[in-house]
Amino acid sequence: MLKERFLSYVKIHTTSSEESSDSPSTKRQFDLAHLLEKELQDLGLEGVQVSDQCIVTGLLPGTTSETLGLLAHMDTSPDYSGENVKPQVIENYDGGPVPLKGAGITMDPKDFPDLEGLKGKTLITTDGTTLLGADDKAGVAEIMEVLAYFVDHKDIPRPSIKVAFTPDEEVGRGTDAFDVKEFGADYALTLDGGPLGEFSIENFNAASATITIEGRNIHPGSAKNQMINALDIAADLHMALPVEKRPQHTEDREGFIHLHGFTGKVEEASLFYILRDHDKEKFQAQKDLLASLVDYMKEKYQTPIHLDIQDSYYNMKEKMAPVDFLIEETLSAMKENDVEPLVIPIRGGTDGAQLSYKGLPCPNLFTGGHHYHGRYECVALEDMEKAVDIVISLVKRLGERK
Ligand SMILES: [Zn+2]
């Protein structure tokens, strides 16, 4: 059933869009939302609805006074086509190169060493012409299976389960219209992680910074001692930043300062950065560094330079203290199902991080997927089953807590 569910979801085109400011960013996300609404109703959940902003919610009442939220996103990344997905199902994968037949290309373990670990499993890939959408329809399918299990096993003591399937995660707007209070869960999990065992309770602190340099343009023939070239100053400023802080030189817990845009003329130039660090103090130090460098360059070139820093999101770790038990029980549920937990800090954000700061603590569990956002995306069915088993174990453990 898990396989059938997953394959039916990935065939629905739900790509979100960076260009649109609508909510949801693309109307087609309603196609999956309405299918899920019907399936939740068929399972007998209470209060099933799809909001105008395309958030699907429903409640499976439990036996304790607590409510666990389970969340996954329905959209797929605009980085690659998600239309007309034609999954390939490879039983008992031999660990070798996988032909992606629609594009005449091969997914080779030489390029993707993690394929080794999927040997012997049921591998689901794309045909090479689209992404797969395991991110995050694997999460959606897994949550549906968990719900179906507890609908069939009504007498097991457990918290109520409130489900939400959300749009627009891939364009960073998944939780904009999400009302934590109305949702009414005490704590939650997103199922939106990667390979087997991944469990995230930490992510980056994130900000964006724009530096705008005012120049003074004069005909270059008569520019002596008069021209102030904003482009020169921008280049000087950027090169004064520590090279080792660039993303291509960082990993694990190392933060970065990333120049992702540079526009300008002699008269005015702008540099666009993102700042990232897991550690709050180091995150602040990045901002201080930019501020002092801007001050220095203002002095050096005697021209106005403007710095605008906007915070984007914060490390959810700070909000996890009240739900230590949820983390402990999830780790125990993983071990109970013979899955070695990989607790690694996310080098990015998650919807769960935003929700944690809105008051709903929300760690992120693996779905089993690999190579997201492109045509090499794949997932092993057995790893998806493990995610289902772990969440079922977790719900039972939470039910025994009181
Ligand atoms: Zn995702």
mmCIF file of C-alpha atoms and ligand atoms in Angstrom:
data_model
loop_
_atom_site.group_PDB
_atom_site.id
_atom_site.type_symbol
_atom_site.label_atom_id
_atom_site.label_comp_id
_atom_site.label_asym_id
_atom_site.label_seq_id
_atom_site.Cartn_x
_atom_site.Cartn_y
_atom_site.Cartn_z
ATOM 1 C CA MET A 1 0.000 0.000 0.000
ATOM 2 C CA LEU A 2 2.865 2.379 0.826
ATOM 3 C CA LYS A 3 4.352 1.845 -2.615
ATOM 4 C CA GLU A 4 1.011 2.364 -4.376
ATOM 5 C CA ARG A 5 0.311 5.514 -2.395
ATOM 6 C CA PHE A 6 3.731 6.947 -3.124
ATOM 7 C CA LEU A 7 3.563 6.163 -6.839
ATOM 8 C CA SER A 8 0.123 7.747 -7.104
ATOM 9 C CA TYR A 9 1.321 10.958 -5.397
ATOM 10 C CA VAL A 10 4.484 11.442 -7.462
ATOM 11 C CA LYS A 11 2.460 11.294 -10.659
ATOM 12 C CA ILE A 12 0.609 14.453 -9.641
ATOM 13 C CA HIS A 13 2.372 17.615 -10.811
ATOM 14 C CA THR A 14 2.852 19.885 -7.774
ATOM 15 C CA THR A 15 5.904 22.017 -8.603
ATOM 16 C CA SER A 16 5.882 25.280 -6.650
ATOM 17 C CA SER A 17 7.092 28.579 -8.100
ATOM 18 C CA GLU A 18 9.588 31.226 -6.995
ATOM 19 C CA GLU A 19 8.089 33.751 -9.414
ATOM 20 C CA SER A 20 4.556 33.708 -8.086
ATOM 21 C CA SER A 21 3.560 35.659 -4.993
ATOM 22 C CA ASP A 22 0.203 33.841 -4.776
ATOM 23 C CA SER A 23 -0.587 31.528 -1.892
ATOM 24 C CA PRO A 24 -0.224 28.718 -2.819
ATOM 25 C CA SER A 25 2.372 29.693 -5.429
ATOM 26 C CA THR A 26 0.825 27.305 -7.979
ATOM 27 C CA LYS A 27 -2.815 26.206 -8.217
ATOM 28 C CA ARG A 28 -1.812 22.682 -9.268
ATOM 29 C CA GLN A 29 -0.828 21.885 -5.668
ATOM 30 C CA PHE A 30 -4.586 21.705 -4.980
ATOM 31 C CA ASP A 31 -4.739 18.574 -7.168
ATOM 32 C CA LEU A 32 -2.781 16.589 -4.606
ATOM 33 C CA ALA A 33 -4.395 18.454 -1.699
ATOM 34 C CA HIS A 34 -7.880 17.371 -2.762
ATOM 35 C CA LEU A 35 -6.787 13.768 -3.294
ATOM 36 C CA LEU A 36 -5.319 13.721 0.225
ATOM 37 C CA GLU A 37 -8.447 15.354 1.623
ATOM 38 C CA LYS A 38 -10.517 12.523 0.154
ATOM 39 C CA GLU A 39 -8.125 9.858 1.446
ATOM 40 C CA LEU A 40 -8.140 11.339 4.963
ATOM 41 C CA GLN A 41 -11.943 11.430 4.896
ATOM 42 C CA ASP A 42 -12.035 7.808 3.731
ATOM 43 C CA LEU A 43 -9.777 6.897 6.653
ATOM 44 C CA GLY A 44 -12.348 8.506 8.946
ATOM 45 C CA LEU A 45 -10.300 11.433 10.257
ATOM 46 C CA GLU A 46 -12.191 14.319 11.848
ATOM 47 C CA GLY A 47 -12.409 17.899 10.594
ATOM 48 C CA VAL A 48 -10.634 17.178 7.327
ATOM 49 C CA GLN A 49 -10.214 20.320 5.251
ATOM 50 C CA VAL A 50 -8.178 22.088 2.625
ATOM 51 C CA SER A 51 -7.629 25.770 3.409
ATOM 52 C CA ASP A 52 -7.676 28.536 0.780
ATOM 53 C CA GLN A 53 -3.890 28.549 1.070
ATOM 54 C CA CYS A 54 -3.819 24.831 0.256
ATOM 55 C CA ILE A 55 -2.999 23.398 3.682
ATOM 56 C CA VAL A 56 -4.630 19.995 4.240
ATOM 57 C CA THR A 57 -5.422 19.158 7.875
ATOM 58 C CA GLY A 58 -7.256 16.445 9.784
ATOM 59 C CA LEU A 59 -7.402 14.862 13.222
ATOM 60 C CA LEU A 60 -7.267 11.268 14.411
ATOM 61 C CA PRO A 61 -8.407 11.436 18.043
ATOM 62 C CA GLY A 62 -6.314 9.461 20.524
ATOM 63 C CA THR A 63 -6.555 8.167 24.052
ATOM 64 C CA THR A 64 -4.305 10.644 25.901
ATOM 65 C CA SER A 65 -4.665 14.399 26.335
ATOM 66 C CA GLU A 66 -1.684 15.201 24.099
ATOM 67 C CA THR A 67 -1.615 15.868 20.375
ATOM 68 C CA LEU A 68 1.253 14.965 18.079
ATOM 69 C CA GLY A 69 1.484 16.835 14.784
ATOM 70 C CA LEU A 70 2.784 15.079 11.664
ATOM 71 C CA LEU A 71 3.738 17.277 8.724
ATOM 72 C CA ALA A 72 5.007 16.862 5.188
ATOM 73 C CA HIS A 73 4.993 19.128 2.149
ATOM 74 C CA MET A 74 3.171 18.437 -1.092
ATOM 75 C CA ASP A 75 5.105 20.647 -3.499
ATOM 76 C CA THR A 76 8.253 19.670 -5.369
ATOM 77 C CA SER A 77 11.271 21.816 -6.161
ATOM 78 C CA PRO A 78 11.100 24.248 -9.100
ATOM 79 C CA ASP A 79 14.779 23.353 -9.721
ATOM 80 C CA TYR A 80 13.712 20.500 -11.988
ATOM 81 C CA SER A 81 10.601 19.412 -13.863
ATOM 82 C CA GLY A 82 8.011 17.597 -11.760
ATOM 83 C CA GLU A 83 5.549 17.146 -14.589
ATOM 84 C CA ASN A 84 4.660 13.748 -15.992
ATOM 85 C CA VAL A 85 6.862 11.807 -13.562
ATOM 86 C CA LYS A 86 7.350 8.223 -14.741
ATOM 87 C CA PRO A 87 8.909 6.292 -11.857
ATOM 88 C CA GLN A 88 10.996 3.169 -12.434
ATOM 89 C CA VAL A 89 10.650 0.451 -9.779
ATOM 90 C CA ILE A 90 13.661 -1.835 -9.508
ATOM 91 C CA GLU A 91 13.141 -4.861 -7.280
ATOM 92 C CA ASN A 92 16.163 -6.327 -5.517
ATOM 93 C CA TYR A 93 18.543 -3.622 -6.772
ATOM 94 C CA ASP A 94 21.931 -5.143 -7.616
ATOM 95 C CA GLY A 95 24.015 -2.134 -6.560
ATOM 96 C CA GLY A 96 25.177 -1.412 -10.106
ATOM 97 C CA PRO A 97 24.603 1.451 -12.572
ATOM 98 C CA VAL A 98 20.906 2.249 -13.066
ATOM 99 C CA PRO A 99 19.721 3.157 -16.582
ATOM 100 C CA LEU A 100 17.252 6.051 -16.467
ATOM 101 C CA LYS A 101 15.492 4.987 -19.608
ATOM 102 C CA GLY A 102 13.508 8.068 -20.571
ATOM 103 C CA ALA A 103 16.652 10.198 -20.897
ATOM 104 C CA GLY A 104 19.110 7.508 -21.972
ATOM 105 C CA ILE A 105 21.377 8.313 -19.027
ATOM 106 C CA THR A 106 22.786 6.227 -16.192
ATOM 107 C CA MET A 107 22.851 6.778 -12.455
ATOM 108 C CA ASP A 108 26.218 5.332 -11.519
ATOM 109 C CA PRO A 109 27.416 4.338 -8.031
ATOM 110 C CA LYS A 110 30.766 5.872 -9.071
ATOM 111 C CA ASP A 111 29.069 9.277 -8.938
ATOM 112 C CA PHE A 112 26.611 8.360 -6.177
ATOM 113 C CA PRO A 113 28.408 6.137 -3.637
ATOM 114 C CA ASP A 114 25.332 6.093 -1.391
ATOM 115 C CA LEU A 115 23.650 3.722 -3.883
ATOM 116 C CA GLU A 116 25.857 0.988 -2.415
ATOM 117 C CA GLY A 117 23.772 1.045 0.763
ATOM 118 C CA LEU A 118 20.560 0.459 -1.201
ATOM 119 C CA LYS A 119 21.696 -2.858 -2.659
ATOM 120 C CA GLY A 120 19.081 -5.588 -2.310
ATOM 121 C CA LYS A 121 16.276 -3.094 -1.713
ATOM 122 C CA THR A 122 13.400 -1.999 -3.938
ATOM 123 C CA LEU A 123 14.768 1.116 -5.597
ATOM 124 C CA ILE A 124 12.384 3.715 -7.015
ATOM 125 C CA THR A 125 14.000 6.149 -9.466
ATOM 126 C CA THR A 126 12.960 8.630 -12.133
ATOM 127 C CA ASP A 127 13.178 7.848 -15.844
ATOM 128 C CA GLY A 128 15.725 10.681 -16.141
ATOM 129 C CA THR A 129 13.341 13.298 -17.552
ATOM 130 C CA THR A 130 11.993 14.710 -14.267
ATOM 131 C CA LEU A 131 12.714 14.736 -10.561
ATOM 132 C CA LEU A 132 10.970 12.018 -8.522
ATOM 133 C CA GLY A 133 9.273 14.030 -5.788
ATOM 134 C CA ALA A 134 10.273 11.738 -2.921
ATOM 135 C CA ASP A 135 10.972 15.172 -1.433
ATOM 136 C CA ASP A 136 8.474 15.226 0.067
ATOM 137 C CA LYS A 137 5.811 12.850 -1.228
ATOM 138 C CA ALA A 138 7.674 10.028 0.505
ATOM 139 C CA GLY A 139 6.897 11.901 3.729
ATOM 140 C CA VAL A 140 3.258 12.359 2.711
ATOM 141 C CA ALA A 141 2.845 8.645 1.881
ATOM 142 C CA GLU A 142 4.538 7.588 5.121
ATOM 143 C CA ILE A 143 2.248 9.747 7.236
ATOM 144 C CA MET A 144 -0.814 8.326 5.432
ATOM 145 C CA GLU A 145 0.411 4.803 6.253
ATOM 146 C CA VAL A 146 0.883 5.700 9.923
ATOM 147 C CA LEU A 147 -2.665 7.064 10.053
ATOM 148 C CA ALA A 148 -4.046 3.975 8.312
ATOM 149 C CA TYR A 149 -2.298 1.786 10.878
ATOM 150 C CA PHE A 150 -3.862 3.561 13.835
ATOM 151 C CA VAL A 151 -7.288 3.649 12.189
ATOM 152 C CA ASP A 152 -6.981 -0.151 12.110
ATOM 153 C CA HIS A 153 -5.658 -0.332 15.686
ATOM 154 C CA LYS A 154 -7.963 2.032 17.530
ATOM 155 C CA ASP A 155 -7.394 0.549 20.987
ATOM 156 C CA ILE A 156 -3.682 1.255 21.266
ATOM 157 C CA PRO A 157 -3.059 4.007 23.848
ATOM 158 C CA ARG A 158 -1.631 7.041 22.078
ATOM 159 C CA PRO A 159 -1.837 10.793 21.656
ATOM 160 C CA SER A 160 -4.185 12.317 19.117
ATOM 161 C CA ILE A 161 -2.544 12.790 15.739
ATOM 162 C CA LYS A 162 -3.054 16.043 13.872
ATOM 163 C CA VAL A 163 -1.845 15.902 10.310
ATOM 164 C CA ALA A 164 -0.887 18.758 7.982
ATOM 165 C CA PHE A 165 0.184 18.573 4.366
ATOM 166 C CA THR A 166 1.563 21.934 3.321
ATOM 167 C CA PRO A 167 2.380 23.723 0.039
ATOM 168 C CA ASP A 168 5.374 25.808 -1.048
ATOM 169 C CA GLU A 169 8.096 24.443 1.237
ATOM 170 C CA GLU A 170 10.547 24.455 -1.661
ATOM 171 C CA VAL A 171 10.105 28.176 -2.212
ATOM 172 C CA GLY A 172 10.524 28.924 1.489
ATOM 173 C CA ARG A 173 6.910 29.888 2.114
ATOM 174 C CA GLY A 174 5.532 26.628 3.482
ATOM 175 C CA THR A 175 4.620 27.945 6.882
ATOM 176 C CA ASP A 176 3.585 31.516 6.023
ATOM 177 C CA ALA A 177 -0.112 30.719 6.242
ATOM 178 C CA PHE A 178 0.274 28.074 8.933
ATOM 179 C CA ASP A 179 -1.591 28.934 12.135
ATOM 180 C CA VAL A 180 0.153 27.014 14.911
ATOM 181 C CA LYS A 181 -2.512 27.855 17.474
ATOM 182 C CA GLU A 182 -5.370 26.716 15.283
ATOM 183 C CA PHE A 183 -3.447 23.561 14.357
ATOM 184 C CA GLY A 184 -3.511 22.704 18.036
ATOM 185 C CA ALA A 185 -0.682 20.179 18.351
ATOM 186 C CA ASP A 186 1.572 20.133 21.428
ATOM 187 C CA TYR A 187 4.621 19.090 19.444
ATOM 188 C CA ALA A 188 5.237 17.743 15.969
ATOM 189 C CA LEU A 189 7.536 16.054 13.513
ATOM 190 C CA THR A 190 8.167 16.940 9.901
ATOM 191 C CA LEU A 191 8.918 13.938 7.706
ATOM 192 C CA ASP A 192 11.104 15.736 5.214
ATOM 193 C CA GLY A 193 14.633 14.454 5.783
ATOM 194 C CA GLY A 194 16.902 12.429 3.521
ATOM 195 C CA PRO A 195 18.430 8.952 3.800
ATOM 196 C CA LEU A 196 17.624 6.242 6.332
ATOM 197 C CA GLY A 197 18.391 7.252 9.909
ATOM 198 C CA GLU A 198 18.574 11.020 9.469
ATOM 199 C CA PHE A 199 17.081 12.915 12.363
ATOM 200 C CA SER A 200 17.504 16.663 12.690
ATOM 201 C CA ILE A 201 17.021 18.808 15.726
ATOM 202 C CA GLU A 202 19.339 21.555 14.554
ATOM 203 C CA ASN A 203 19.620 23.807 11.525
ATOM 204 C CA PHE A 204 21.383 27.003 10.513
ATOM 205 C CA ASN A 205 20.718 30.481 11.770
ATOM 206 C CA ALA A 206 20.219 32.424 8.568
ATOM 207 C CA ALA A 207 20.265 36.021 7.372
ATOM 208 C CA SER A 208 20.617 37.872 4.108
ATOM 209 C CA ALA A 209 22.766 40.978 3.724
ATOM 210 C CA THR A 210 22.762 43.612 0.993
ATOM 211 C CA ILE A 211 25.652 46.048 0.724
ATOM 212 C CA THR A 212 25.091 49.051 -1.537
ATOM 213 C CA ILE A 213 28.014 51.255 -2.474
ATOM 214 C CA GLU A 214 27.536 54.781 -3.789
ATOM 215 C CA GLY A 215 30.071 55.823 -6.427
ATOM 216 C CA ARG A 216 30.647 58.979 -8.434
ATOM 217 C CA ASN A 217 30.792 58.654 -12.199
ATOM 218 C CA ILE A 218 32.925 61.073 -14.242
ATOM 219 C CA HIS A 219 34.053 60.732 -17.854
ATOM 220 C CA PRO A 220 37.047 58.411 -17.529
ATOM 221 C CA GLY A 221 39.146 60.816 -19.597
ATOM 222 C CA SER A 222 38.900 63.473 -16.909
ATOM 223 C CA ALA A 223 38.373 61.220 -13.894
ATOM 224 C CA LYS A 224 41.608 61.895 -12.056
ATOM 225 C CA ASN A 225 41.015 62.427 -8.309
ATOM 226 C CA GLN A 226 37.276 62.688 -8.946
ATOM 227 C CA MET A 227 35.841 59.353 -9.955
ATOM 228 C CA ILE A 228 34.704 56.956 -7.228
ATOM 229 C CA ASN A 229 34.139 53.589 -8.889
ATOM 230 C CA ALA A 230 31.576 51.621 -6.883
ATOM 231 C CA LEU A 231 32.583 48.441 -8.737
ATOM 232 C CA ASP A 232 36.198 48.715 -7.549
ATOM 233 C CA ILE A 233 35.060 49.239 -3.978
ATOM 234 C CA ALA A 234 32.662 46.290 -4.158
ATOM 235 C CA ALA A 235 35.442 44.040 -5.425
ATOM 236 C CA ASP A 236 37.809 45.302 -2.720
ATOM 237 C CA LEU A 237 35.208 44.749 -0.026
ATOM 238 C CA HIS A 238 34.389 41.232 -1.122
ATOM 239 C CA MET A 239 38.032 40.221 -1.383
ATOM 240 C CA ALA A 240 38.609 41.475 2.160
ATOM 241 C CA LEU A 241 36.239 38.789 3.507
ATOM 242 C CA PRO A 242 37.876 35.563 4.694
ATOM 243 C CA VAL A 243 38.147 33.065 1.839
ATOM 244 C CA GLU A 244 37.734 30.105 4.208
ATOM 245 C CA LYS A 245 34.231 31.358 5.047
ATOM 246 C CA ARG A 246 32.995 30.704 1.493
ATOM 247 C CA PRO A 247 30.539 27.774 1.266
ATOM 248 C CA GLN A 248 32.782 25.784 -1.066
ATOM 249 C CA HIS A 249 35.328 25.586 1.773
ATOM 250 C CA THR A 250 32.954 24.695 4.617
ATOM 251 C CA GLU A 251 31.181 21.590 5.937
ATOM 252 C CA ASP A 252 29.541 20.093 9.054
ATOM 253 C CA ARG A 253 29.255 22.819 11.667
ATOM 254 C CA GLU A 254 31.232 25.447 9.797
ATOM 255 C CA GLY A 255 29.138 28.456 8.882
ATOM 256 C CA PHE A 256 29.606 30.516 5.743
ATOM 257 C CA ILE A 257 29.265 33.951 4.184
ATOM 258 C CA HIS A 258 28.133 33.440 0.612
ATOM 259 C CA LEU A 259 28.170 36.060 -2.157
ATOM 260 C CA HIS A 260 25.302 35.043 -4.436
ATOM 261 C CA GLY A 261 24.759 38.237 -6.396
ATOM 262 C CA PHE A 262 26.747 41.251 -7.594
ATOM 263 C CA THR A 263 25.212 44.028 -9.671
ATOM 264 C CA GLY A 264 26.370 47.491 -10.486
ATOM 265 C CA LYS A 265 27.868 50.291 -12.490
ATOM 266 C CA VAL A 266 30.447 52.929 -11.612
ATOM 267 C CA GLU A 267 27.717 55.031 -10.013
ATOM 268 C CA GLU A 268 26.339 52.332 -7.712
ATOM 269 C CA ALA A 269 27.071 48.692 -6.940
ATOM 270 C CA SER A 270 25.395 46.105 -4.732
ATOM 271 C CA LEU A 271 26.654 42.881 -3.190
ATOM 272 C CA PHE A 272 24.158 40.232 -2.046
ATOM 273 C CA TYR A 273 25.178 37.786 0.667
ATOM 274 C CA ILE A 274 23.630 35.068 2.747
ATOM 275 C CA LEU A 275 25.027 34.377 6.221
ATOM 276 C CA ARG A 276 24.728 30.952 7.864
ATOM 277 C CA ASP A 277 25.898 29.432 11.136
ATOM 278 C CA HIS A 278 24.512 26.913 13.633
ATOM 279 C CA ASP A 279 26.034 28.807 16.515
ATOM 280 C CA LYS A 280 24.265 31.963 17.630
ATOM 281 C CA GLU A 281 27.448 33.803 18.656
ATOM 282 C CA LYS A 282 29.258 32.946 15.447
ATOM 283 C CA PHE A 283 26.189 34.035 13.484
ATOM 284 C CA GLN A 284 26.321 37.392 15.241
ATOM 285 C CA ALA A 285 30.081 37.577 14.576
ATOM 286 C CA GLN A 286 29.390 37.254 10.832
ATOM 287 C CA LYS A 287 27.068 40.256 10.985
ATOM 288 C CA ASP A 288 29.611 42.227 13.039
ATOM 289 C CA LEU A 289 32.329 41.402 10.539
ATOM 290 C CA LEU A 290 30.274 42.775 7.647
ATOM 291 C CA ALA A 291 29.409 45.899 9.639
ATOM 292 C CA SER A 292 33.018 46.660 10.543
ATOM 293 C CA LEU A 293 34.209 45.977 7.010
ATOM 294 C CA VAL A 294 31.585 48.371 5.631
ATOM 295 C CA ASP A 295 32.738 51.027 8.122
ATOM 296 C CA TYR A 296 36.335 50.500 7.093
ATOM 297 C CA MET A 297 35.548 50.818 3.376
ATOM 298 C CA LYS A 298 33.479 53.962 3.957
ATOM 299 C CA GLU A 299 36.468 55.518 5.633
ATOM 300 C CA LYS A 300 38.932 54.267 3.062
ATOM 301 C CA TYR A 301 36.987 55.504 0.017
ATOM 302 C CA GLN A 302 35.151 58.432 1.628
ATOM 303 C CA THR A 303 31.824 57.433 0.137
ATOM 304 C CA PRO A 304 28.474 56.222 1.527
ATOM 305 C CA ILE A 305 28.065 52.452 1.810
ATOM 306 C CA HIS A 306 24.819 50.968 3.108
ATOM 307 C CA LEU A 307 24.414 47.648 4.868
ATOM 308 C CA ASP A 308 21.019 46.003 5.262
ATOM 309 C CA ILE A 309 20.816 42.700 7.156
ATOM 310 C CA GLN A 310 17.567 40.725 7.430
ATOM 311 C CA ASP A 311 17.240 37.584 9.518
ATOM 312 C CA SER A 312 15.616 34.687 7.653
ATOM 313 C CA TYR A 313 15.308 31.899 10.227
ATOM 314 C CA TYR A 314 16.980 30.546 13.344
ATOM 315 C CA ASN A 315 18.372 27.285 14.668
ATOM 316 C CA MET A 316 15.468 25.280 16.097
ATOM 317 C CA LYS A 317 17.759 23.663 18.688
ATOM 318 C CA GLU A 318 17.009 26.559 21.018
ATOM 319 C CA LYS A 319 13.331 25.633 20.968
ATOM 320 C CA MET A 320 13.830 21.913 21.547
ATOM 321 C CA ALA A 321 14.391 21.974 25.314
ATOM 322 C CA PRO A 322 10.691 21.555 26.217
ATOM 323 C CA VAL A 323 10.398 18.476 23.985
ATOM 324 C CA ASP A 324 13.491 16.577 25.091
ATOM 325 C CA PHE A 325 11.240 13.560 25.607
ATOM 326 C CA LEU A 326 10.101 13.668 21.976
ATOM 327 C CA ILE A 327 13.716 13.566 20.822
ATOM 328 C CA GLU A 328 14.565 10.762 23.257
ATOM 329 C CA GLU A 329 11.499 8.720 22.287
ATOM 330 C CA THR A 330 12.219 9.192 18.570
ATOM 331 C CA LEU A 331 15.804 8.005 19.039
ATOM 332 C CA SER A 332 14.518 5.006 21.021
ATOM 333 C CA ALA A 333 11.912 4.263 18.340
ATOM 334 C CA MET A 334 14.681 4.247 15.739
ATOM 335 C CA LYS A 335 16.785 1.814 17.743
ATOM 336 C CA GLU A 336 13.724 -0.354 18.397
ATOM 337 C CA ASN A 337 13.462 -0.692 14.606
ATOM 338 C CA ASP A 338 17.171 -1.391 14.123
ATOM 339 C CA VAL A 339 17.876 1.970 12.536
ATOM 340 C CA GLU A 340 21.048 3.746 13.608
ATOM 341 C CA PRO A 341 20.166 7.412 14.214
ATOM 342 C CA LEU A 342 22.193 9.946 12.233
ATOM 343 C CA VAL A 343 21.722 13.144 14.178
ATOM 344 C CA ILE A 344 23.334 15.705 11.924
ATOM 345 C CA PRO A 345 22.851 19.464 11.964
ATOM 346 C CA ILE A 346 21.020 20.556 8.806
ATOM 347 C CA ARG A 347 23.069 22.883 6.604
ATOM 348 C CA GLY A 348 19.963 24.801 5.667
ATOM 349 C CA GLY A 349 16.509 25.374 7.100
ATOM 350 C CA THR A 350 13.341 23.320 7.422
ATOM 351 C CA ASP A 351 9.686 24.148 7.803
ATOM 352 C CA GLY A 352 10.097 22.666 11.257
ATOM 353 C CA ALA A 353 12.548 25.416 12.195
ATOM 354 C CA GLN A 354 10.051 28.123 11.278
ATOM 355 C CA LEU A 355 7.296 26.296 13.166
ATOM 356 C CA SER A 356 9.509 25.804 16.206
ATOM 357 C CA TYR A 357 9.856 29.582 16.434
ATOM 358 C CA LYS A 358 6.109 30.006 15.965
ATOM 359 C CA GLY A 359 5.620 27.846 19.052
ATOM 360 C CA LEU A 360 5.385 24.317 17.659
ATOM 361 C CA PRO A 361 8.616 22.411 18.384
ATOM 362 C CA CYS A 362 9.189 20.311 15.318
ATOM 363 C CA PRO A 363 12.244 18.077 14.652
ATOM 364 C CA ASN A 364 12.702 16.543 11.208
ATOM 365 C CA LEU A 365 12.813 12.806 10.479
ATOM 366 C CA PHE A 366 14.184 11.038 7.395
ATOM 367 C CA THR A 367 11.881 9.888 4.609
ATOM 368 C CA GLY A 368 14.446 7.647 2.891
ATOM 369 C CA GLY A 369 15.051 9.808 -0.183
ATOM 370 C CA HIS A 370 18.352 10.499 -1.935
ATOM 371 C CA HIS A 371 19.690 13.101 -4.437
ATOM 372 C CA TYR A 372 16.850 15.597 -4.075
ATOM 373 C CA HIS A 373 15.832 18.308 -6.553
ATOM 374 C CA GLY A 374 17.021 16.619 -9.737
ATOM 375 C CA ARG A 375 16.659 13.698 -12.094
ATOM 376 C CA TYR A 376 18.838 11.376 -9.986
ATOM 377 C CA GLU A 377 16.391 11.545 -7.109
ATOM 378 C CA CYS A 378 15.525 8.090 -5.767
ATOM 379 C CA VAL A 379 14.229 6.263 -2.702
ATOM 380 C CA ALA A 380 14.244 2.708 -1.386
ATOM 381 C CA LEU A 381 10.837 1.331 -0.455
ATOM 382 C CA GLU A 382 12.282 -0.528 2.552
ATOM 383 C CA ASP A 383 13.682 2.736 3.950
ATOM 384 C CA MET A 384 10.272 4.358 3.587
ATOM 385 C CA GLU A 385 8.789 1.401 5.467
ATOM 386 C CA LYS A 386 11.318 1.986 8.246
ATOM 387 C CA ALA A 387 10.163 5.597 8.560
ATOM 388 C CA VAL A 388 6.559 4.352 8.911
ATOM 389 C CA ASP A 389 7.550 1.740 11.517
ATOM 390 C CA ILE A 390 9.543 4.281 13.509
ATOM 391 C CA VAL A 391 6.686 6.784 13.652
ATOM 392 C CA ILE A 392 4.270 4.015 14.671
ATOM 393 C CA SER A 393 6.681 2.981 17.461
ATOM 394 C CA LEU A 394 7.072 6.610 18.481
ATOM 395 C CA VAL A 395 3.312 7.150 18.728
ATOM 396 C CA LYS A 396 2.970 4.022 20.884
ATOM 397 C CA ARG A 397 5.820 5.154 23.132
ATOM 398 C CA LEU A 398 4.218 8.581 23.526
ATOM 399 C CA GLY A 399 0.957 6.841 24.435
ATOM 400 C CA GLU A 400 2.656 4.974 27.254
ATOM 401 C CA ARG A 401 4.259 8.084 28.635
ATOM 402 C CA LYS A 402 1.219 9.013 30.722
HETATM 403 ZN ZN ZN B 1 11.520 18.740 1.325
#
